[in-house]
Tab-separated table of C-alpha atoms in Angstrom:
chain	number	residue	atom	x	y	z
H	16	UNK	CA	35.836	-10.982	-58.457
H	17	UNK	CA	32.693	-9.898	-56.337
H	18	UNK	CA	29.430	-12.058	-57.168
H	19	UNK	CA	25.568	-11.065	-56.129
H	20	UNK	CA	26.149	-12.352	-53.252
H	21	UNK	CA	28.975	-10.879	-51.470
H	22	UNK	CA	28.125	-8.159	-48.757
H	23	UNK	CA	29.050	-4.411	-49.642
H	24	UNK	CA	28.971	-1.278	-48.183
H	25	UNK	CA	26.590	1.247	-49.005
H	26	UNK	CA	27.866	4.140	-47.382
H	27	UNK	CA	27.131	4.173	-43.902
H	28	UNK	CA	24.670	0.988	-44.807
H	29	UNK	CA	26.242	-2.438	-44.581
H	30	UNK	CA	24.511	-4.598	-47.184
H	31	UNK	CA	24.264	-8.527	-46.365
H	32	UNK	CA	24.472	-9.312	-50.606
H	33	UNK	CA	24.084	-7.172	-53.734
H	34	UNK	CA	20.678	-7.711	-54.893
H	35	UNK	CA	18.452	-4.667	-53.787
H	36	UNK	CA	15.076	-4.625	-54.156
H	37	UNK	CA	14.387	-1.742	-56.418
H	38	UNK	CA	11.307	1.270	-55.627
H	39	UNK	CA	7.934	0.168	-56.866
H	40	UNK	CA	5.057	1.942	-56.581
H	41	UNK	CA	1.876	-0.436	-55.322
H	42	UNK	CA	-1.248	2.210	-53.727
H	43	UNK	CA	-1.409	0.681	-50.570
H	44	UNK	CA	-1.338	3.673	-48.416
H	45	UNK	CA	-4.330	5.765	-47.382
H	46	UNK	CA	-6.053	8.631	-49.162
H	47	UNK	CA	-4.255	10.644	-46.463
H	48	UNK	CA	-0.387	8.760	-47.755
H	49	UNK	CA	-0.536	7.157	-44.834
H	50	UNK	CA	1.073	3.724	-44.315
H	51	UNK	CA	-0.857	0.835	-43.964
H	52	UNK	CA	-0.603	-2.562	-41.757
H	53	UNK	CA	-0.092	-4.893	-44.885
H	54	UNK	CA	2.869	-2.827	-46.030
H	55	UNK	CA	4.814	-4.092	-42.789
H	56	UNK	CA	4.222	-7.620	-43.941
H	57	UNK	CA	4.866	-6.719	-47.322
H	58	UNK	CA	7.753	-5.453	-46.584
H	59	UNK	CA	9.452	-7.977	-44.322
H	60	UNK	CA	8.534	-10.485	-46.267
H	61	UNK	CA	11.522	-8.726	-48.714
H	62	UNK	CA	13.928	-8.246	-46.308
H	63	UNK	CA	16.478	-10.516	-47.546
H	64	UNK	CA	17.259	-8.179	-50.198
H	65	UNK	CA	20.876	-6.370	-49.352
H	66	UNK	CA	18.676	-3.649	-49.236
H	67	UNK	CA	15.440	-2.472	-49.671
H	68	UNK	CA	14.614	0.531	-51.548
H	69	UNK	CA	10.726	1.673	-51.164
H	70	UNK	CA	8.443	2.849	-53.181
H	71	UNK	CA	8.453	6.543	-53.854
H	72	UNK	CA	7.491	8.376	-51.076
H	73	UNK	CA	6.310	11.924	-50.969
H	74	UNK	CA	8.210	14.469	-49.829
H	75	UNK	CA	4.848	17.232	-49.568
H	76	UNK	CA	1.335	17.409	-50.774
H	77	UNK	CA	2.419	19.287	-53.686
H	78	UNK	CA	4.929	17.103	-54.813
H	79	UNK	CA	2.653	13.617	-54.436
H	80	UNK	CA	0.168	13.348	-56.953
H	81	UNK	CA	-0.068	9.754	-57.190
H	82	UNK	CA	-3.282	8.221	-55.374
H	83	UNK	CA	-2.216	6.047	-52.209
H	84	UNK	CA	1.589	6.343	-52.462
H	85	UNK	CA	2.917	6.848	-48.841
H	86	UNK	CA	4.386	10.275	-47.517
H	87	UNK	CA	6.731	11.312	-45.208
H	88	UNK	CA	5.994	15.165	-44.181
H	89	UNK	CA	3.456	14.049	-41.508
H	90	UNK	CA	4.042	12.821	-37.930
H	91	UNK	CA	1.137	10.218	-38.935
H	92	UNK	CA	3.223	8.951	-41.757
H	93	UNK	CA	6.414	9.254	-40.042
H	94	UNK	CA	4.485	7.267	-36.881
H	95	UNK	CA	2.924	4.882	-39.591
H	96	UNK	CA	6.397	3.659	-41.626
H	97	UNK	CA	7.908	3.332	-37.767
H	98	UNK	CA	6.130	-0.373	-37.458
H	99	UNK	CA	7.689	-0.893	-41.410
H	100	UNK	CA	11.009	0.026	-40.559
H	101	UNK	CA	11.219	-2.365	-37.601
H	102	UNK	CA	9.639	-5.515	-38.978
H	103	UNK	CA	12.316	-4.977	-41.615
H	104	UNK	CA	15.491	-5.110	-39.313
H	105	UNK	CA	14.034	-7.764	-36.988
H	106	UNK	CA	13.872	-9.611	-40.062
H	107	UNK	CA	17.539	-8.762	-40.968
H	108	UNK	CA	17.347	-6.644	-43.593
H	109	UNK	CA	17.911	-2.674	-44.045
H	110	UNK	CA	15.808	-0.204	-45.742
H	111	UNK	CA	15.850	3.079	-46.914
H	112	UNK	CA	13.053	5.506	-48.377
H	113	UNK	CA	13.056	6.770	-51.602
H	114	UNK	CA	11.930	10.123	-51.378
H	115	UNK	CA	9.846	11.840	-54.346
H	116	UNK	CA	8.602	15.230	-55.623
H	117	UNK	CA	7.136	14.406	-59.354
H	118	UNK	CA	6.929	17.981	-60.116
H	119	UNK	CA	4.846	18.614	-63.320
H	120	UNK	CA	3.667	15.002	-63.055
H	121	UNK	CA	1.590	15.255	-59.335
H	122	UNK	CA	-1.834	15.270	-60.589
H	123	UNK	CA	-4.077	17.798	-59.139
H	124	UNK	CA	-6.984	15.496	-58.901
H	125	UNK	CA	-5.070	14.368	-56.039
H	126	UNK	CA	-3.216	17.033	-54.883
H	127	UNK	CA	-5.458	19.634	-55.284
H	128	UNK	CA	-3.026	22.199	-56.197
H	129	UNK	CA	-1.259	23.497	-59.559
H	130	UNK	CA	1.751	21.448	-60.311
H	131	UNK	CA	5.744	23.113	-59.779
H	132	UNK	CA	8.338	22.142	-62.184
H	133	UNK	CA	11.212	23.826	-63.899
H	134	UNK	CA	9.389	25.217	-66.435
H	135	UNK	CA	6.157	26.282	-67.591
H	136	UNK	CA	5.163	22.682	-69.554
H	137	UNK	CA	2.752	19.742	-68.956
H	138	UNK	CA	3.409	16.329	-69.382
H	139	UNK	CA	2.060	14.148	-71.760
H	140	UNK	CA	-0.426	11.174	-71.208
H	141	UNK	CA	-0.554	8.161	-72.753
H	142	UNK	CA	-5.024	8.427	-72.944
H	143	UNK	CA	-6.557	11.378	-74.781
H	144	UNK	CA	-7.753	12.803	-70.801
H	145	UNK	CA	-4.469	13.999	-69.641
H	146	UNK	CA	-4.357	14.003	-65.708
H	147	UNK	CA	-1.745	15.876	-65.636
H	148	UNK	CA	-2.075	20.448	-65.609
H	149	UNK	CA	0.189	22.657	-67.141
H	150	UNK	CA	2.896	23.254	-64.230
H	151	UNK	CA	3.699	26.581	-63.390
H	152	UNK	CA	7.822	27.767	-63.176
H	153	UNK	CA	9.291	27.114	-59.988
H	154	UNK	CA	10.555	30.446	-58.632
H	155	UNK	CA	13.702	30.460	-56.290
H	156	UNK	CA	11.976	30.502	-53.277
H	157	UNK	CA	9.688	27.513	-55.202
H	158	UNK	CA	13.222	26.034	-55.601
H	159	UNK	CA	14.213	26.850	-51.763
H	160	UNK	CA	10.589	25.377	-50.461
H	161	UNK	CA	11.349	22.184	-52.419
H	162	UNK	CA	14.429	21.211	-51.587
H	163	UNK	CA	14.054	21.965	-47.840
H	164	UNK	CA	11.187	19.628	-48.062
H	165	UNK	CA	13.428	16.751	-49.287
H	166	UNK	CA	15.510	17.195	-46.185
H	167	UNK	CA	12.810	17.293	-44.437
H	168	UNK	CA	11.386	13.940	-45.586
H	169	UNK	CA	15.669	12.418	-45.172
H	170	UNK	CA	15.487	13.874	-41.650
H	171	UNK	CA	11.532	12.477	-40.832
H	172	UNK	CA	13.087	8.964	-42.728
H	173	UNK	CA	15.564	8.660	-40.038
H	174	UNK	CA	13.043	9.477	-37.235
H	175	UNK	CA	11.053	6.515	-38.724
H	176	UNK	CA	13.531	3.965	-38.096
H	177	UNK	CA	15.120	4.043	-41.906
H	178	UNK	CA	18.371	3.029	-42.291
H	179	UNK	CA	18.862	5.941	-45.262
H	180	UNK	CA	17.153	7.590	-48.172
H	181	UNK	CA	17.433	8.031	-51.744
H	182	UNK	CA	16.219	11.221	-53.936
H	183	UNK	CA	14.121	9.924	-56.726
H	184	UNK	CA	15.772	11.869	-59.390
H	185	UNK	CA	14.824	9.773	-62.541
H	186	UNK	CA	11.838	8.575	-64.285
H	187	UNK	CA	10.879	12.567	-65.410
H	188	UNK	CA	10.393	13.512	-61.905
H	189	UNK	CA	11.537	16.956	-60.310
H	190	UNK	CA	14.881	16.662	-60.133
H	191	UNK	CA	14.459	14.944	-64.084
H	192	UNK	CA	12.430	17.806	-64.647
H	193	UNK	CA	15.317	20.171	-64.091
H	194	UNK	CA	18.407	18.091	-65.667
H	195	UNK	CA	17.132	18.045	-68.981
H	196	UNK	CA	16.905	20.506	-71.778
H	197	UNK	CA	13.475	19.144	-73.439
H	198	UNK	CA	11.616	19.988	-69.668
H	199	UNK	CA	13.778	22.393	-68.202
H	200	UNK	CA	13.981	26.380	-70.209
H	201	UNK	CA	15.552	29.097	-67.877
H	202	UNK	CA	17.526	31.275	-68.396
H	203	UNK	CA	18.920	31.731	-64.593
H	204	UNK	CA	21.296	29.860	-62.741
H	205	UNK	CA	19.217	26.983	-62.628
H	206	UNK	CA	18.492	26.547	-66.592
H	207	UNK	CA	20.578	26.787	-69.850
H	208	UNK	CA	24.142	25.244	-69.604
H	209	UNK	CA	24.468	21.404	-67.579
H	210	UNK	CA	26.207	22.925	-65.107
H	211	UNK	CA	23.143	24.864	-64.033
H	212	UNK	CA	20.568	22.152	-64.470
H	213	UNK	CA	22.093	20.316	-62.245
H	214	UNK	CA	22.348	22.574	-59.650
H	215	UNK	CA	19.032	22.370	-58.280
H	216	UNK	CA	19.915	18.256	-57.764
H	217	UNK	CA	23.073	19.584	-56.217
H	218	UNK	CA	21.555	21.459	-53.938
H	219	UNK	CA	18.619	18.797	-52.967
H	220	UNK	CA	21.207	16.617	-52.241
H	221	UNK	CA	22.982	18.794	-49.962
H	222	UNK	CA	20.126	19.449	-48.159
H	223	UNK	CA	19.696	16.068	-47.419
H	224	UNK	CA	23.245	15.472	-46.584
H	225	UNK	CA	22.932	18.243	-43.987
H	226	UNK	CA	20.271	16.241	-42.328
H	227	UNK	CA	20.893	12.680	-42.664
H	228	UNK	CA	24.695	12.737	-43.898
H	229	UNK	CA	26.466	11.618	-46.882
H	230	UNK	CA	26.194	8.251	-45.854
H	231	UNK	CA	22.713	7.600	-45.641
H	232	UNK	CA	21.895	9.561	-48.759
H	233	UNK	CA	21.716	8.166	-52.410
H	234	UNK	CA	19.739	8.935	-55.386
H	235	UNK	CA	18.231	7.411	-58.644
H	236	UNK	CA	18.749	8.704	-62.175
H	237	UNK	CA	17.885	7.633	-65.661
H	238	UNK	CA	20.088	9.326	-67.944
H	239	UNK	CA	19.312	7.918	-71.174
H	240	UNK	CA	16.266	7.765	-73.294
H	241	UNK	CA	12.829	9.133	-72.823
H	242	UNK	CA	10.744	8.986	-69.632
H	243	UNK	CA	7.059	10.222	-68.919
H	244	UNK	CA	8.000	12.836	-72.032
H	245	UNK	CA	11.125	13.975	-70.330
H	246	UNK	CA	14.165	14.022	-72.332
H	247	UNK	CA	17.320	15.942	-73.392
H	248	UNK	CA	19.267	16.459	-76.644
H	249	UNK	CA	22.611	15.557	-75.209
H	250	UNK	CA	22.890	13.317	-72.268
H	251	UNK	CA	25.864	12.414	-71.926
H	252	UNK	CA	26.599	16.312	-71.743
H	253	UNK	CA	24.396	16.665	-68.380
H	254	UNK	CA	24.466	12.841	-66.371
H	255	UNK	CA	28.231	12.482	-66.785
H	256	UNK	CA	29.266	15.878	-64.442
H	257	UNK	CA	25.665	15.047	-62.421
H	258	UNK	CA	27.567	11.879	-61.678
H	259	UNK	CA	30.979	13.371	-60.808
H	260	UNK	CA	29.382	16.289	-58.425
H	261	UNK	CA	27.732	13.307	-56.805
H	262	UNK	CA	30.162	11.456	-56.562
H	263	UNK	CA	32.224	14.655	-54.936
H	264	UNK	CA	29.583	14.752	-52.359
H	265	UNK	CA	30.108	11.417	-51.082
H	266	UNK	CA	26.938	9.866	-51.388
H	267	UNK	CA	26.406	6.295	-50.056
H	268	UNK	CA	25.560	5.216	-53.946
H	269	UNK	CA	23.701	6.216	-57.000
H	270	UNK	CA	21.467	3.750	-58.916
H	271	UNK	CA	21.108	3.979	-62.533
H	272	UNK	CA	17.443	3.280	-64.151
H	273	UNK	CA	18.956	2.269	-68.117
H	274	UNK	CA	16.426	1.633	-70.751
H	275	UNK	CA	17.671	-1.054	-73.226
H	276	UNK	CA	16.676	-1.322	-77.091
H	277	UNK	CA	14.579	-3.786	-76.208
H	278	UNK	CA	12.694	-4.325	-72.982
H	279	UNK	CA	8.770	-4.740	-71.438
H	280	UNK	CA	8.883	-1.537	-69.563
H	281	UNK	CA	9.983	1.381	-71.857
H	282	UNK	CA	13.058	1.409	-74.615
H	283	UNK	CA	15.445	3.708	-76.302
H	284	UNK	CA	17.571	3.534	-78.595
H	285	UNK	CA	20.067	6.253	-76.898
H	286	UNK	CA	23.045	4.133	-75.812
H	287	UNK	CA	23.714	3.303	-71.718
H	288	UNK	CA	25.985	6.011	-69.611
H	289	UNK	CA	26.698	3.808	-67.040
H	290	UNK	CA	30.576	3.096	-68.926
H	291	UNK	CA	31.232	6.614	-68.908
H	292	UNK	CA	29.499	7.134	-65.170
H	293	UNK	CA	31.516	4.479	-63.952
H	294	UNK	CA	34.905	6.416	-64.577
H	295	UNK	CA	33.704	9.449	-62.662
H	296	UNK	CA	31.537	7.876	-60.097
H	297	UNK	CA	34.011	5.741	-57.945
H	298	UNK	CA	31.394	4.768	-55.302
H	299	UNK	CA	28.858	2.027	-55.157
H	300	UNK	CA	27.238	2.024	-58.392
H	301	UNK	CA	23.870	0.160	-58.759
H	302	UNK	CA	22.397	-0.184	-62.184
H	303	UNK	CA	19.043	-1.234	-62.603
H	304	UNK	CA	15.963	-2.293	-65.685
H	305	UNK	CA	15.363	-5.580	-67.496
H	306	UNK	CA	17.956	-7.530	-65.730
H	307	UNK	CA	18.795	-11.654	-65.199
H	308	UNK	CA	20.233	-12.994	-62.784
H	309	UNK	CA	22.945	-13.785	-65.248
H	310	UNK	CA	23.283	-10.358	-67.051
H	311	UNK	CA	23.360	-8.812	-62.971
H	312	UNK	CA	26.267	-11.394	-62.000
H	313	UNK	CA	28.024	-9.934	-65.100
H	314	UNK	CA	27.813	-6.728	-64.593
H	315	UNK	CA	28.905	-6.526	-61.291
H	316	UNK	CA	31.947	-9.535	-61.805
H	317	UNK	CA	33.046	-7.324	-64.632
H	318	UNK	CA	32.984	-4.085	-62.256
H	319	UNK	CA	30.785	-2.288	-64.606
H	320	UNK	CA	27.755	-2.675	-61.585
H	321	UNK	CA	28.601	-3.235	-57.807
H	322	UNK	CA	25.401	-4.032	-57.200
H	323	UNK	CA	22.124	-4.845	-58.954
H	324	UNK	CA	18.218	-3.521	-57.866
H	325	UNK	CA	15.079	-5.558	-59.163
H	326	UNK	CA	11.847	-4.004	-58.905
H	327	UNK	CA	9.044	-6.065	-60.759
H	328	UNK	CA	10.439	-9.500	-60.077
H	329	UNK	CA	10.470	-8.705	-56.280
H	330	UNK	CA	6.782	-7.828	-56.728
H	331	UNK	CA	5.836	-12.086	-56.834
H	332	UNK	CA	9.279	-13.266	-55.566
H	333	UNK	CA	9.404	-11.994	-52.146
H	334	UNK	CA	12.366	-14.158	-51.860
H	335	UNK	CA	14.017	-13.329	-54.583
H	336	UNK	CA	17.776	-13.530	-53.773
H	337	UNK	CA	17.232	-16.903	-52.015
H	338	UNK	CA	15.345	-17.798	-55.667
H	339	UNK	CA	18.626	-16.804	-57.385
H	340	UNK	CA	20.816	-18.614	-54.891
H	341	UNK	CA	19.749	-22.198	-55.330
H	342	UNK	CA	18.869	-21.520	-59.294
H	343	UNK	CA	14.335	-21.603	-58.402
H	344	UNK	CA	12.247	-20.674	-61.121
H	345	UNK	CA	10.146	-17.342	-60.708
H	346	UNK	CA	6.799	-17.003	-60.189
H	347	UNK	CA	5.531	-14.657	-62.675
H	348	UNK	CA	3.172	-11.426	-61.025
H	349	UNK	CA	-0.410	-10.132	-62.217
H	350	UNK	CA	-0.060	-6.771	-63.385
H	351	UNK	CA	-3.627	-6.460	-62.538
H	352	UNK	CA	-2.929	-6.260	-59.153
H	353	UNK	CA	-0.152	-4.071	-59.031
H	354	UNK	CA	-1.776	-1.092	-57.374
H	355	UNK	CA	-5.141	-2.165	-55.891
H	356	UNK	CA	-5.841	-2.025	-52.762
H	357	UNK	CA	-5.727	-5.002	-50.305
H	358	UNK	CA	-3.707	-8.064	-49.808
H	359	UNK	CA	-4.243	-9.776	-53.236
H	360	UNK	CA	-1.307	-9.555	-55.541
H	361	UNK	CA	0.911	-7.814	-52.536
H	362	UNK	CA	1.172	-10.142	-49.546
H	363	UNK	CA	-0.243	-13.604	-50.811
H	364	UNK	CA	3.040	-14.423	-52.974
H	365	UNK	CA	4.300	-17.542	-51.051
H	366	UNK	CA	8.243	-17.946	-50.525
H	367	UNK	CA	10.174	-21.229	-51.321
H	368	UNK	CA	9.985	-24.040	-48.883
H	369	UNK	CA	13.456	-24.119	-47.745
H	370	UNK	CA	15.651	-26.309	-50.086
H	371	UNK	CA	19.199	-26.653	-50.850
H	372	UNK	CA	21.502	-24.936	-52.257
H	373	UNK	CA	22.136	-26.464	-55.846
């Protein structure tokens, strides 16, 4: 039986262990999403993760509307990451960008521009001063624009020393936006029956493919429960054949964001896919949300999981899998410095002294 800490292979990516270190968002970039010098420390000091996923990164100007989240449809971003990239494999460890267009959810404050998204809806807020605009309908040359700009963020990842990329299609993002049936209300090919929601993440993964190839392309979904007021009225009816087309386009692997009944970072009560996605998905599979190390090590000894992403633990365990190995407590993180600017709460979060394995 495989543990945590058996290599795998991601697709094209050879992974030194099973413990990937999930995408967070943390606002150290520029105003311009550019890369910053603390984010190569920041990330190196992760890099023995099997494999480090970044935070999301934006694919265009329309598509980021998150204040200091990196890009990568620049040369100065692409230049920027470059410095990233390599402190990360000198290191030993391999990285990949998660690229991102949140659609309705890209704030105009920021972007300056009138949101796209699938349909003509805005997002809710969790304050009474919604940040977010009413998006306007994507039309197919909206759809066109937007997917050629995820393969050109894959093919500007690769330039920048990345090892792959994965399409941020969870969390009631763009690709979210079109899947389900409470965000998404055409009537053309790209609305109405599953088949056709998914077919503008079909494409945008194509697209990609075409650039990077099938092995240094993966994507993230959330397919059950409620996210960012994104949902759908049958889930199971949508994810499951999202999963198979993936999985008939050879990705490298597809990592599943699963809300729990109970958890400190959003719940639902809608029960977990990943059973039924594991019978049509047959490549890597990497579920992620409110895991132990012990629930992870079941879930991938069981075969359910071949692999297992942390996000918020890996925010004051740089060191994480070396914490699991030898059975180290965690150090717990300050949420209040989860996306402020500087080094405080991003680089200072000391790794073990070396001990022994227990």
């Amino acid at each position: 039986m495989p543990t945590l800490f058996d290599p795998i292979q991601l697709g094209d990516i050879a992974a030194k262990n099973r413990i990937l270190m999930a995408p967070l968002t943390r606002g150290r970039s520029t105003n311009e999403h550019v890369p910053t010098d603390i984010m190569i420390d920041y990330y190196r000091q992760r890099a023995g993760a099997g494999l480090i996923i970044t935070e999301g990164t934006g694919v265009s100007r329309l598509g980021l509307g998150w204040p200091n989240a990196p890009g990568l449809w620049t040369d100065a971003q692409v230049e920027a990451w470059k410095p990233v990239t390599e402190a990360v494999h000198e290191a030993g460890g391999k990285i990949v960008a998660q690229i991102w267009h949140m659609g309705r959810l890209a704030r105009p404050d920021v972007t300056g521009l009138t949101p796209l998204s699938s349909s003509v809806t805005r997002a809710p807020y969790h304050k009474p001063e919604n940040p977010y605009a009413e998006a306007r309908a994507a039309t197919i040359d909206d759809i066109r624009q937007a997917q050629d700009d995820y393969a050109v963020a894959a093919r500007n990842a690769i330039a920048a020393g990345f090892d792959g990329v994965q399409l941020h299609g969870a969390n009631g993002y763009l690709i979210d936006q079109f899947l389900r049936d409470g965000t998404n209300f055409r009537d053309d090919d790209y609305g109405g029956s599953p088949e056709n929601r998914i077919r503008f993440m079909r494409e945008a993964v194509e697209a990609v493919i075409a650039e990077v190839g099938a092995g240094r392309t993966a994507i993230r979904l959330s397919p059950n429960g409620e996210t960012q007021g994104a949902d759908d009225s049958n889930p199971e009816a949508v994810f499951v054949p999202a999963a198979k087309a993936l999985n008939d386009l050879g990705i490298a692997f597809l990592e599943l964001r699963e809300l729990g009944t109970t958890g400190s970072f959003g719940t639902s009560d809608v029960p977990k896919l990943s059973p039924k996605i594991r019978q049509v998905f047959k490549r890597p599979l990497i579920l992620n949300q409110e895991y132990t190390y012990e629930l992870g090590e079941a879930d991938v000894e069981s075969g359910l999981a071949d692999g297992i992403a942390w996000g918020r633990k890996y925010i004051s365990n740089p060191d994480l899998a070396e914490r699991f190995r030898v059975g180290a407590e965690l150090a717990p993180d300050n949420f209040k410095t989860w996306y402020t600017p500087g080094p405080e709460g991003y680089i200072d979060y000391p790794a073990l002294e070396a001990v022994p394995a227990q």
